[in-house]
Coordinates of C-alpha atoms and ligand atoms in Angstrom, one line a residue:
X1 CA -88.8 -37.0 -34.2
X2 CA -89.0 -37.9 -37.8
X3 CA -89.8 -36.0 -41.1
X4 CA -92.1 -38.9 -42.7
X5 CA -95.7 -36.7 -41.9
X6 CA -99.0 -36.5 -43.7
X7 CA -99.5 -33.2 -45.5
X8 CA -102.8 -32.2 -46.6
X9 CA -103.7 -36.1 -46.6
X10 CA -100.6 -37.7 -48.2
X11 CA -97.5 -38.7 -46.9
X12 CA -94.4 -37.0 -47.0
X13 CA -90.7 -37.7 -46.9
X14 CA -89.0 -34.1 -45.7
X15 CA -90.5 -32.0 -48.9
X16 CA -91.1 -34.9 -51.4
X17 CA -94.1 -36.6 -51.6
X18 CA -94.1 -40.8 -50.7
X19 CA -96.8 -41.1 -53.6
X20 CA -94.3 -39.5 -56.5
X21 CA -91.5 -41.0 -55.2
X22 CA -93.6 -44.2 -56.1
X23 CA -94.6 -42.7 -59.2
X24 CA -91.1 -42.8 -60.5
X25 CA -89.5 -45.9 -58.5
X26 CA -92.0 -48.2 -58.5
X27 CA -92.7 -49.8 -55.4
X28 CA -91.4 -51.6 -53.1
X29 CA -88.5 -49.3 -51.9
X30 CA -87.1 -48.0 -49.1
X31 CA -86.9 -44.4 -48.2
X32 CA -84.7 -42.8 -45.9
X33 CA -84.6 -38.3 -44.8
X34 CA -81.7 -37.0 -44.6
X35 CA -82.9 -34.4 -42.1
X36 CA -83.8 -37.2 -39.6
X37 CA -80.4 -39.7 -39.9
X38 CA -78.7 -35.7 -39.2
X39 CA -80.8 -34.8 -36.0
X40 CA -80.4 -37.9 -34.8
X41 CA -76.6 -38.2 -34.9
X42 CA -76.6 -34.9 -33.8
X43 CA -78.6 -35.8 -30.4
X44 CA -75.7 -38.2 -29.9
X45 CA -72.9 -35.4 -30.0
X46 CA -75.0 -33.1 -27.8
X47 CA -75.7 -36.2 -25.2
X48 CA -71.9 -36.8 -24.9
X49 CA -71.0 -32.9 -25.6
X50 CA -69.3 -33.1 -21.6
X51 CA -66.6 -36.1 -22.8
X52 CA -64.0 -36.6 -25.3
X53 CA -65.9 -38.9 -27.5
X54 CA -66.5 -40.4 -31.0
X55 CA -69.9 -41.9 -32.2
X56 CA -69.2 -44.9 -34.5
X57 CA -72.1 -45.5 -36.3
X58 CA -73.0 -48.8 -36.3
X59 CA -73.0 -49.4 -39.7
X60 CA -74.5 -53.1 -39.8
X61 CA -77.9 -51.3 -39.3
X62 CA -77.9 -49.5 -42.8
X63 CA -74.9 -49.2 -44.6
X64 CA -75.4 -47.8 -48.0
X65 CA -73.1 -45.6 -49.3
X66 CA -75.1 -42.1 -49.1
X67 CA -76.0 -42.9 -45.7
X68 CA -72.4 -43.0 -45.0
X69 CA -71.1 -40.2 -46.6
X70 CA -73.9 -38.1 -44.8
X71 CA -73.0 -39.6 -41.9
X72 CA -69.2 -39.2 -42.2
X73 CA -69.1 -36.2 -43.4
X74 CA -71.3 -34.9 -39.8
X75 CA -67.9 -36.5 -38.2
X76 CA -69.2 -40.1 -37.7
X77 CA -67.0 -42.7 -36.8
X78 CA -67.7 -46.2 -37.6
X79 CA -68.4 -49.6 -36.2
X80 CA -67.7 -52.5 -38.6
X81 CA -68.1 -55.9 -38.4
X82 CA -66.4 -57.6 -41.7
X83 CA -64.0 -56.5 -44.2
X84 CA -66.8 -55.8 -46.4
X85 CA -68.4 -52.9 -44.0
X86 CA -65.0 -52.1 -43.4
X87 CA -64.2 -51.5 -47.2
X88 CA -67.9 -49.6 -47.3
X89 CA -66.8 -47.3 -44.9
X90 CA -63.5 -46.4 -46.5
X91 CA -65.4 -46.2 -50.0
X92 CA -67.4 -44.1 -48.3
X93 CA -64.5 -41.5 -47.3
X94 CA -64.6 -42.6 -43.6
X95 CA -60.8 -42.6 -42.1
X96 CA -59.3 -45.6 -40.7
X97 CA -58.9 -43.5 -37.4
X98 CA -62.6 -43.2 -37.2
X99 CA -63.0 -47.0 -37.7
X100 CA -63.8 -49.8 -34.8
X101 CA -63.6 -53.4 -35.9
X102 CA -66.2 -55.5 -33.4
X103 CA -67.4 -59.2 -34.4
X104 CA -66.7 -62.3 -32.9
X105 CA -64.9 -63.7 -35.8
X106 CA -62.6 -61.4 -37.2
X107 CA -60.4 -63.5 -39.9
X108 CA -56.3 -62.2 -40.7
X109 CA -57.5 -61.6 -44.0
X110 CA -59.8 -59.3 -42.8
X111 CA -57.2 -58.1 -39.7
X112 CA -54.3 -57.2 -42.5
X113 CA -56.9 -55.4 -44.8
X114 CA -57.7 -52.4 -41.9
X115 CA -54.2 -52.6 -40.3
X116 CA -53.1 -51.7 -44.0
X117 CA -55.9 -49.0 -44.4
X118 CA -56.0 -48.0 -40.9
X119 CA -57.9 -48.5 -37.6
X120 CA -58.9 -47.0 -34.9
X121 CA -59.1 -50.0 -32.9
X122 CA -60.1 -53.9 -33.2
X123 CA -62.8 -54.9 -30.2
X124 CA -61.2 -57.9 -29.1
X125 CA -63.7 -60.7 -28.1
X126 CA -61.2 -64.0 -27.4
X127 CA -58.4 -64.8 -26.5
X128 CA -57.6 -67.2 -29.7
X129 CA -58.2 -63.8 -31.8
X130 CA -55.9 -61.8 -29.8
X131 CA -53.6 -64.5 -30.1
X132 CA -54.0 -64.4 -34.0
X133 CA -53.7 -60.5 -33.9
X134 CA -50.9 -60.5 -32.6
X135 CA -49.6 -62.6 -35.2
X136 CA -51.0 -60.9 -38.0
X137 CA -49.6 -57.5 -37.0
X138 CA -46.1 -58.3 -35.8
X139 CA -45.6 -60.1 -39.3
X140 CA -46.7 -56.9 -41.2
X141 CA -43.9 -55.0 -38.4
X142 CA -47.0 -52.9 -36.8
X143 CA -48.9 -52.6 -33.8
X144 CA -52.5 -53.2 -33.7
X145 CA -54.7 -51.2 -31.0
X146 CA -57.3 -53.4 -28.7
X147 CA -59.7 -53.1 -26.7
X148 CA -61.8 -56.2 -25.0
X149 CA -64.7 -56.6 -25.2
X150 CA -66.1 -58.0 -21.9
X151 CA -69.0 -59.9 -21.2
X152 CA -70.4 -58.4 -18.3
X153 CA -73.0 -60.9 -17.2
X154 CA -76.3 -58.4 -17.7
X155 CA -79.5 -59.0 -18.7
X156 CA -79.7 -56.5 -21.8
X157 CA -84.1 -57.2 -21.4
X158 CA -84.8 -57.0 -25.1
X159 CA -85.5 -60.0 -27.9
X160 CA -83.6 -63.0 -27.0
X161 CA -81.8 -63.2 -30.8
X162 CA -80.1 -59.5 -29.9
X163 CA -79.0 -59.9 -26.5
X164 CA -75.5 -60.5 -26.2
X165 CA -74.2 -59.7 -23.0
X166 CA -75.8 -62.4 -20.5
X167 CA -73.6 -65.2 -19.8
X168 CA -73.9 -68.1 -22.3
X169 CA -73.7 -65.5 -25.3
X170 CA -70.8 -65.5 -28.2
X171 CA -69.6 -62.4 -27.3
X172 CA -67.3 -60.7 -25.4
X173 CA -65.3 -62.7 -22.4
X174 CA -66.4 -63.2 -19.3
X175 CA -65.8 -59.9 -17.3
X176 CA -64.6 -61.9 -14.3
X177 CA -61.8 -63.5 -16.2
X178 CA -61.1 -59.8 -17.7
X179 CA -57.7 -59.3 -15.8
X180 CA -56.3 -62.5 -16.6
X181 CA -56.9 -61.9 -20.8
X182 CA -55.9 -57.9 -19.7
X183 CA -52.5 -59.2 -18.4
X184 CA -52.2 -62.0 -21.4
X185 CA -52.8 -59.0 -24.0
X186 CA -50.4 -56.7 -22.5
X187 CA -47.9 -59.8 -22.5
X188 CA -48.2 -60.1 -26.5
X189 CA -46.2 -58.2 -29.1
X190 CA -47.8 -56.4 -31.3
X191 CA -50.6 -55.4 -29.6
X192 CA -51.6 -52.0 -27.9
X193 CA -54.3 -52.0 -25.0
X194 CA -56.2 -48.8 -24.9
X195 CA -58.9 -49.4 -23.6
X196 CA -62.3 -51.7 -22.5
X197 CA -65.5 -52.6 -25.4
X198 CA -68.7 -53.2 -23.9
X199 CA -72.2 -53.9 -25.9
X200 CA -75.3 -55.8 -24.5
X201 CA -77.9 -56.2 -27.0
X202 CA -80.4 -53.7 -29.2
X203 CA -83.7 -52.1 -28.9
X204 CA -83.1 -51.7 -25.2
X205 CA -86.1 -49.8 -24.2
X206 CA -84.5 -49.1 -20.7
X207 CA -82.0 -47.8 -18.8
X208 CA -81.4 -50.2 -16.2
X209 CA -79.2 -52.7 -18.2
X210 CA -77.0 -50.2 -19.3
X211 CA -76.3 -48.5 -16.3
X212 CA -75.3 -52.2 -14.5
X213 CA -73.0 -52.7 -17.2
X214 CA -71.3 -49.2 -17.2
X215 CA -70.8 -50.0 -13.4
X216 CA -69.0 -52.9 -13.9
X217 CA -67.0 -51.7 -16.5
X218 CA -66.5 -48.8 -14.3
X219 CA -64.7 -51.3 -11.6
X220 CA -62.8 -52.9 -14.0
X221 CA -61.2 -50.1 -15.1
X222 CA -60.0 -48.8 -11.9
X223 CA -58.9 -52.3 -11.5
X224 CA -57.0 -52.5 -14.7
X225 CA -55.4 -49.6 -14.1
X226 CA -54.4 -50.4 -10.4
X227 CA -53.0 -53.5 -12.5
X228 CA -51.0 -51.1 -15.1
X229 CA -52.6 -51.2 -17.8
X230 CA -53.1 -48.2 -20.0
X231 CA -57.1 -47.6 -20.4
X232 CA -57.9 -45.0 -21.8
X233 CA -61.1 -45.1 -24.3
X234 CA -64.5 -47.0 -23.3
X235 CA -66.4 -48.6 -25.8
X236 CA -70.1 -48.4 -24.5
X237 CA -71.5 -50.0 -27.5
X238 CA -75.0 -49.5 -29.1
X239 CA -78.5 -50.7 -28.6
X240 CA -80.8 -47.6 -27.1
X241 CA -84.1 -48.4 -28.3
X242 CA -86.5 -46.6 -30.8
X243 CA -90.2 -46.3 -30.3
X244 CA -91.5 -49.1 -33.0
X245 CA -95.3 -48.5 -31.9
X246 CA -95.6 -45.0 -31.8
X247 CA -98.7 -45.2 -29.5
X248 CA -97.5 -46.8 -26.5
X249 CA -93.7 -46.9 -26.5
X250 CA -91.1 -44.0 -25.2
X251 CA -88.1 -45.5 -24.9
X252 CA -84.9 -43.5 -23.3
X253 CA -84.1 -40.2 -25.0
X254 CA -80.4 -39.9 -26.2
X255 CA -79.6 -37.2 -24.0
X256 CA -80.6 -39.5 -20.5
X257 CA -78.4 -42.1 -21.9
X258 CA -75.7 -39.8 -22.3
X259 CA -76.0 -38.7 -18.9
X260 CA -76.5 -42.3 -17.7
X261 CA -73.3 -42.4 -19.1
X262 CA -71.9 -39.9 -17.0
X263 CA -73.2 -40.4 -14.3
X264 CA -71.4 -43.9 -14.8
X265 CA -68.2 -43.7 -16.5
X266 CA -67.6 -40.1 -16.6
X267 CA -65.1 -39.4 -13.8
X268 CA -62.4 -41.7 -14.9
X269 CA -61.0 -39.8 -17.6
X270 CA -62.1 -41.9 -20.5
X271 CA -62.4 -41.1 -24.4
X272 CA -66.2 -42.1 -24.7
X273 CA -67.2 -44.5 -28.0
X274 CA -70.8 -45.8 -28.3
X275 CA -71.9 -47.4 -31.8
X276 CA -75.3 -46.2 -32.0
X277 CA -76.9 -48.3 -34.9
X278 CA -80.9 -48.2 -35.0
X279 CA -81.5 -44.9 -33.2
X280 CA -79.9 -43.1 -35.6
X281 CA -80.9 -44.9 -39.0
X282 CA -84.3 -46.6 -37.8
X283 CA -87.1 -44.0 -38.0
X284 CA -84.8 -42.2 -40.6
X285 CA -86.2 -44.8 -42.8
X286 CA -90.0 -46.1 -43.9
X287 CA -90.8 -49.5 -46.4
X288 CA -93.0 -48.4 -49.3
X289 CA -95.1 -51.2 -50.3
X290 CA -98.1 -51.4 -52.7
X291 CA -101.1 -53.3 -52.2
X292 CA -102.1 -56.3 -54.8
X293 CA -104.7 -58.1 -53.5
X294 CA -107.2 -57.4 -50.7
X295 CA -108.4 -61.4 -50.3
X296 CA -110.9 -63.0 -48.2
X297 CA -109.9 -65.4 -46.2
X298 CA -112.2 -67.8 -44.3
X299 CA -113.3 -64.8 -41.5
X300 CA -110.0 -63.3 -42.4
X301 CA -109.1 -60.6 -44.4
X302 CA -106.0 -60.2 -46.2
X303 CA -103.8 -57.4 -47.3
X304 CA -101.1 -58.9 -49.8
X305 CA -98.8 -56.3 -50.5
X306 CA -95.9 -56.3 -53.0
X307 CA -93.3 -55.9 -50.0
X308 CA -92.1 -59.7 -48.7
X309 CA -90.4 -60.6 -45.9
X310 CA -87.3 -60.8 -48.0
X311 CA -87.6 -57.5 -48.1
X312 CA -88.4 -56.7 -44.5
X313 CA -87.5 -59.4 -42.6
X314 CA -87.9 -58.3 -39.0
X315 CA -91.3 -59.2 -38.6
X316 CA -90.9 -62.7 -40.0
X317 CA -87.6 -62.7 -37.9
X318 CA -88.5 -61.4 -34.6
X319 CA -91.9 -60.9 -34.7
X320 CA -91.3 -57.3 -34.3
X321 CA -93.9 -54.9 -34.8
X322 CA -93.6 -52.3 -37.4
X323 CA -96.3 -49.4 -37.3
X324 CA -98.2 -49.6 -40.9
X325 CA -99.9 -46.5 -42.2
X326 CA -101.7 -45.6 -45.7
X327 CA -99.5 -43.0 -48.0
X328 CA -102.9 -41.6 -48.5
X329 CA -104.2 -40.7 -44.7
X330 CA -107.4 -41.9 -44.2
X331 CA -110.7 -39.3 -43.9
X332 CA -111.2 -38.6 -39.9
X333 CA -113.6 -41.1 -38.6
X334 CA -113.2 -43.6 -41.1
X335 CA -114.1 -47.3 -39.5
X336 CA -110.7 -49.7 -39.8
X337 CA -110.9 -53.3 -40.5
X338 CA -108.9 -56.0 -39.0
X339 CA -106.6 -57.4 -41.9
X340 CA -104.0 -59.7 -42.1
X341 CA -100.9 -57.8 -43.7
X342 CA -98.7 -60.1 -46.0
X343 CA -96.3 -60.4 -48.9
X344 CA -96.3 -62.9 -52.2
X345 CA -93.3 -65.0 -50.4
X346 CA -94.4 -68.7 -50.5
X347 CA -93.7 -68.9 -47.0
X348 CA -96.9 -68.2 -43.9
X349 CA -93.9 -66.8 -42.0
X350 CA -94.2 -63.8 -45.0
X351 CA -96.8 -61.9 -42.5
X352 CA -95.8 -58.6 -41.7
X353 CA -99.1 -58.4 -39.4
X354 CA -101.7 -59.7 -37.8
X355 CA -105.5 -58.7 -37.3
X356 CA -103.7 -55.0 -37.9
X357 CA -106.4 -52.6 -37.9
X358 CA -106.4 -50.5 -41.5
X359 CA -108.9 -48.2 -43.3
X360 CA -110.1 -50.2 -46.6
X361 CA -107.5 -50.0 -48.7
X362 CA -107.9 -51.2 -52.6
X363 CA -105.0 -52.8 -55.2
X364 CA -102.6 -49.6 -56.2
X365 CA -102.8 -48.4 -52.7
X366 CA -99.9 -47.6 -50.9
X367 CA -98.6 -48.4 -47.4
X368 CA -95.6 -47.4 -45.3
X369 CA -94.0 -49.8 -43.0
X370 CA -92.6 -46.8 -40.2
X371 CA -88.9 -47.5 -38.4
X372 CA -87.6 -49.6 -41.6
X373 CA -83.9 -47.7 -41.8
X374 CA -82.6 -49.9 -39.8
X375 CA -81.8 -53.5 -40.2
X376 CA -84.4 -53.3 -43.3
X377 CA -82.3 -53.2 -46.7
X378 CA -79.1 -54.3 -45.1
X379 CA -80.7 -57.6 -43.9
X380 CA -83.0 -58.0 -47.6
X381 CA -82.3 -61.0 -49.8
X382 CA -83.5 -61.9 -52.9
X383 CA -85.4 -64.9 -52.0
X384 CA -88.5 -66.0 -54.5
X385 CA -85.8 -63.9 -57.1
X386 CA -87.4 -60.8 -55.7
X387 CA -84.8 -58.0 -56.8
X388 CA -83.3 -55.9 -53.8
X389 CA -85.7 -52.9 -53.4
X390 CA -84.4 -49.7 -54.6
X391 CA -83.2 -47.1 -52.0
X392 CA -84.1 -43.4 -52.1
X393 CA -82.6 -40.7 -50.3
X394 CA -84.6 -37.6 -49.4
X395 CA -83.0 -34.1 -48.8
X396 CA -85.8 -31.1 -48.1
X397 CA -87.4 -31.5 -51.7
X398 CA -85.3 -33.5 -53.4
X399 CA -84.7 -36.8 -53.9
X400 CA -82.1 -39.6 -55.1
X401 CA -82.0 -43.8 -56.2
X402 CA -79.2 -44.1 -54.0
X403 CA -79.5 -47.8 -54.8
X404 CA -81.6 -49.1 -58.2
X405 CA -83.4 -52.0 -58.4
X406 CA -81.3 -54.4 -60.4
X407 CA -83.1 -56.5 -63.9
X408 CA -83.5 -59.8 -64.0
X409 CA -80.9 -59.5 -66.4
X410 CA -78.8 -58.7 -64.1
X411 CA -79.3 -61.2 -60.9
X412 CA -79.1 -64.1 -63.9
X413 CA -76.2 -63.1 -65.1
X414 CA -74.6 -63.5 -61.5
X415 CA -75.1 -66.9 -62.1
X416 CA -72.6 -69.0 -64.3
X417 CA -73.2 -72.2 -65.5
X418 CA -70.2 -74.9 -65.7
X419 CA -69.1 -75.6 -69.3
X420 CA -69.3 -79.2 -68.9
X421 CA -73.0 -78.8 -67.7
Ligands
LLP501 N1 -72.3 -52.6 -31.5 C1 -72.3 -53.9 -31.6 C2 -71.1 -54.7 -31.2 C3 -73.5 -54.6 -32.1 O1 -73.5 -55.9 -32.2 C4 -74.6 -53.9 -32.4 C5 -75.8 -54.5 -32.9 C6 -74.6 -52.5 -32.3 C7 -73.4 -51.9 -31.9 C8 -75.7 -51.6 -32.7 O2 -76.8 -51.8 -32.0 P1 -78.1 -50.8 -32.2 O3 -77.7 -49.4 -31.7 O4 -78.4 -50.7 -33.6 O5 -79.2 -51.4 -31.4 N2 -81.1 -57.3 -36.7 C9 -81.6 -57.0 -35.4 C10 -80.6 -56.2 -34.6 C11 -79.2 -56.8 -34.5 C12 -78.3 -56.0 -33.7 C13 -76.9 -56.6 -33.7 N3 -75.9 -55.8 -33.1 C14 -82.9 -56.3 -35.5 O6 -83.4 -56.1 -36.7 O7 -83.5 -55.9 -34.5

């Protein structure tokens, strides 16, 4: 569920209406409810209310700093990928304790900085940065805590550019080869196994994948231990699916993936971690994007909106669908016209849709791109110098920049010119 609904014929964010928010912002921006980012989080904790557990937010999918704090301050842990989202986090109020490191290539500089500020543990994905971990703690006189993350051979089913545990990926080593790096780590100073990390892709829209993998890692626990080693957390990563096209998609509900979980894992004793990334920030969040041109094409009509693909880039990325609604609902029994939706990018790939079936919309309009909180800002650029879209957080009826759209000014003046140009 989400709180972006029409009310009395205009869209809504929680108690604030989309078109003032507009009104004072400008558009584009982003816009992200409060009451939805909690609820969702929330579904987690009741999914994996029967286990020890702690949900690290995968923070790569929106990481601003309000979004954090919320988050945080529910009890959210987090999952990082750089120093950057690690030093986010902590900005952010998040305890090293609550903080997994995952990411193929984790440099020392990067190691040092969240052994120094804490960490709850690093995902481990070869055996050259184990090696290199090792290293890096035993020369600070400390002891870094690991999991591995295993590559359990699995077809995740999803987009081919977010799968990552089928062999041939980056990520992870090869699950079959797991006791051999198991017995390697346990042989190196400085390093602590706790545990076993396990992620297979996002937007999994089934259950299936999930529940082979748990299995597996399920073995290879029993294994490990059999073998001496001290496992006690699982890592089951992120990637549960959201319904992008609200019509004809139901994807798994949190609480079947925590009993999946269960059902799976639960009887050996295990901490539970999953870094949830898009179900908890993706239909938190909409696109707000005004129209500038309605143009027609040669038998097509286009919609060029003042949202770009820098700004959104999953469409042009993935071809992912994003539902696309008026701010201002259309009257019942309106007739829709096929229009092609784009952006001012001087690219064709800037097409957020195809053939999309709208009411008439004129310039000034507004449209909402749904399921944008995730993977929307955090992956924006400012391509064609298109400043970063401002971010606004809603809370029942109020609202906040929680990130303002920088001047020109400002994005020049980034820019420094050699003096002996
Ligand atoms: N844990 C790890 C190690 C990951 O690599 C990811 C996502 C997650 C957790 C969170 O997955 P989620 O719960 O959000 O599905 N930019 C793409 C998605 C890339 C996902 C990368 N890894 C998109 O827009 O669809």
């Amino acid at each position: 569920m989400d709180h972006f609904l029409y009310r009395d014929g205009t869209l809504f964010a929680e108690d604030v209406s989309v078109a003032e928010i507009a009104a004072q912002v400008g558009s584009p921006f982003y816009v992200y409810s409060a009451a939805t980012l909690t609820r969702h989080f929330q579904l987690f904790e009741e999914a994996l209310n029967w286990a020890d557990h702690t949900i690290c937010f995968a923070m790569k999918s929106n990481s601003n700093q309000a979004i954090l704090k919320l988050l945080g301050d529910l009890g959210a842990g987090m999952d990082v990928v750089s120093g950057g989202e690690y030093a986010r986090a902590k900005a952010a109020g998040v305890a090293g304790e609550k903080i997994v490191f995952s990411g193929v290539g984790k440099t020392r500089a990067e190691m040092r900085r969240a052994l120094e500020g804490g960490i709850r543990q690093f995902n481990v994905e070869s055996e050259p940065e184990m090696e290199v971990l090792s290293e890096v703690a035993t020369s600070m006189g400390t002891v870094a805590p690991i999991t591995v993350r295993v590559n359990p051979d699995v077809d995740a089913r999803t987009h081919e550019k977010i799968s990552t545990g089928k062999k041939g990926d980056k990520f992870g080593i090869p699950i079959s080869r797991a006791t051999e790096v198991y017995a390697r780590a346990a042989a190196l100073p400085g390093l602590k196994v706790v545990g076993i990390d396990v992620h297979i892709g996002s937007q999994l829209t089934e259950l299936e994948p999930f529940e082979t993998a748990y299995l597996k890692v399920a073995d290879l626990t029993r294994q490990l231990r059999a073998e001496g080693h001290e496992i006690t957390r699982l890592d089951l990563g992120g990637g549960l699916g959201i319904p992008y096209a609200r019509s004809n998609e139901a994807p798994p509900l949190p609480i079947e993936y925590g009993q999946l979980i269960q059902r799976t894992v639960g009887d050996l004793g295990c901490e539970i971690e999953i870094e949830p990334g898009r179900l908890i920030s993706g239909n938190a969040g909409i696109m707000v994007a005004g129209v500038i041109y309605v143009k027609d094409g040669d038998g097509t009509n286009f919609l060029i909106l003042d949202g770009a693909m820098n700004d959104l880039v999953r469409p042009a990325m993935y071809g992912a669908w994003h539902d696309i609604i008026p701010v201002i609902e259309a009257a019942p029994g309106v007739e829709k016209y096929p229009y092609d939706i784009v952006g001012p990018v001087c690219e064709s790939g800037d097409t957020f849709a195809k053939g999309r079936p709208m009411p008439p919309l004129s310039p000034g309009d507004l449209v909402a791109f749904r399921s944008a909180g995730a993977y929307g800002a955090v992956m924006s650029s400012e391509y064609n110098t298109r400043p970063l879209i401002p971010e606004v957080l809603v809370q029942g009826d109020q609202f906040a920049v929680i990130r303002p759209r920088p001047t020109f000014d400002e994005i020049i003046a980034r820019d420094t010119i050699p003096e002996w140009l």
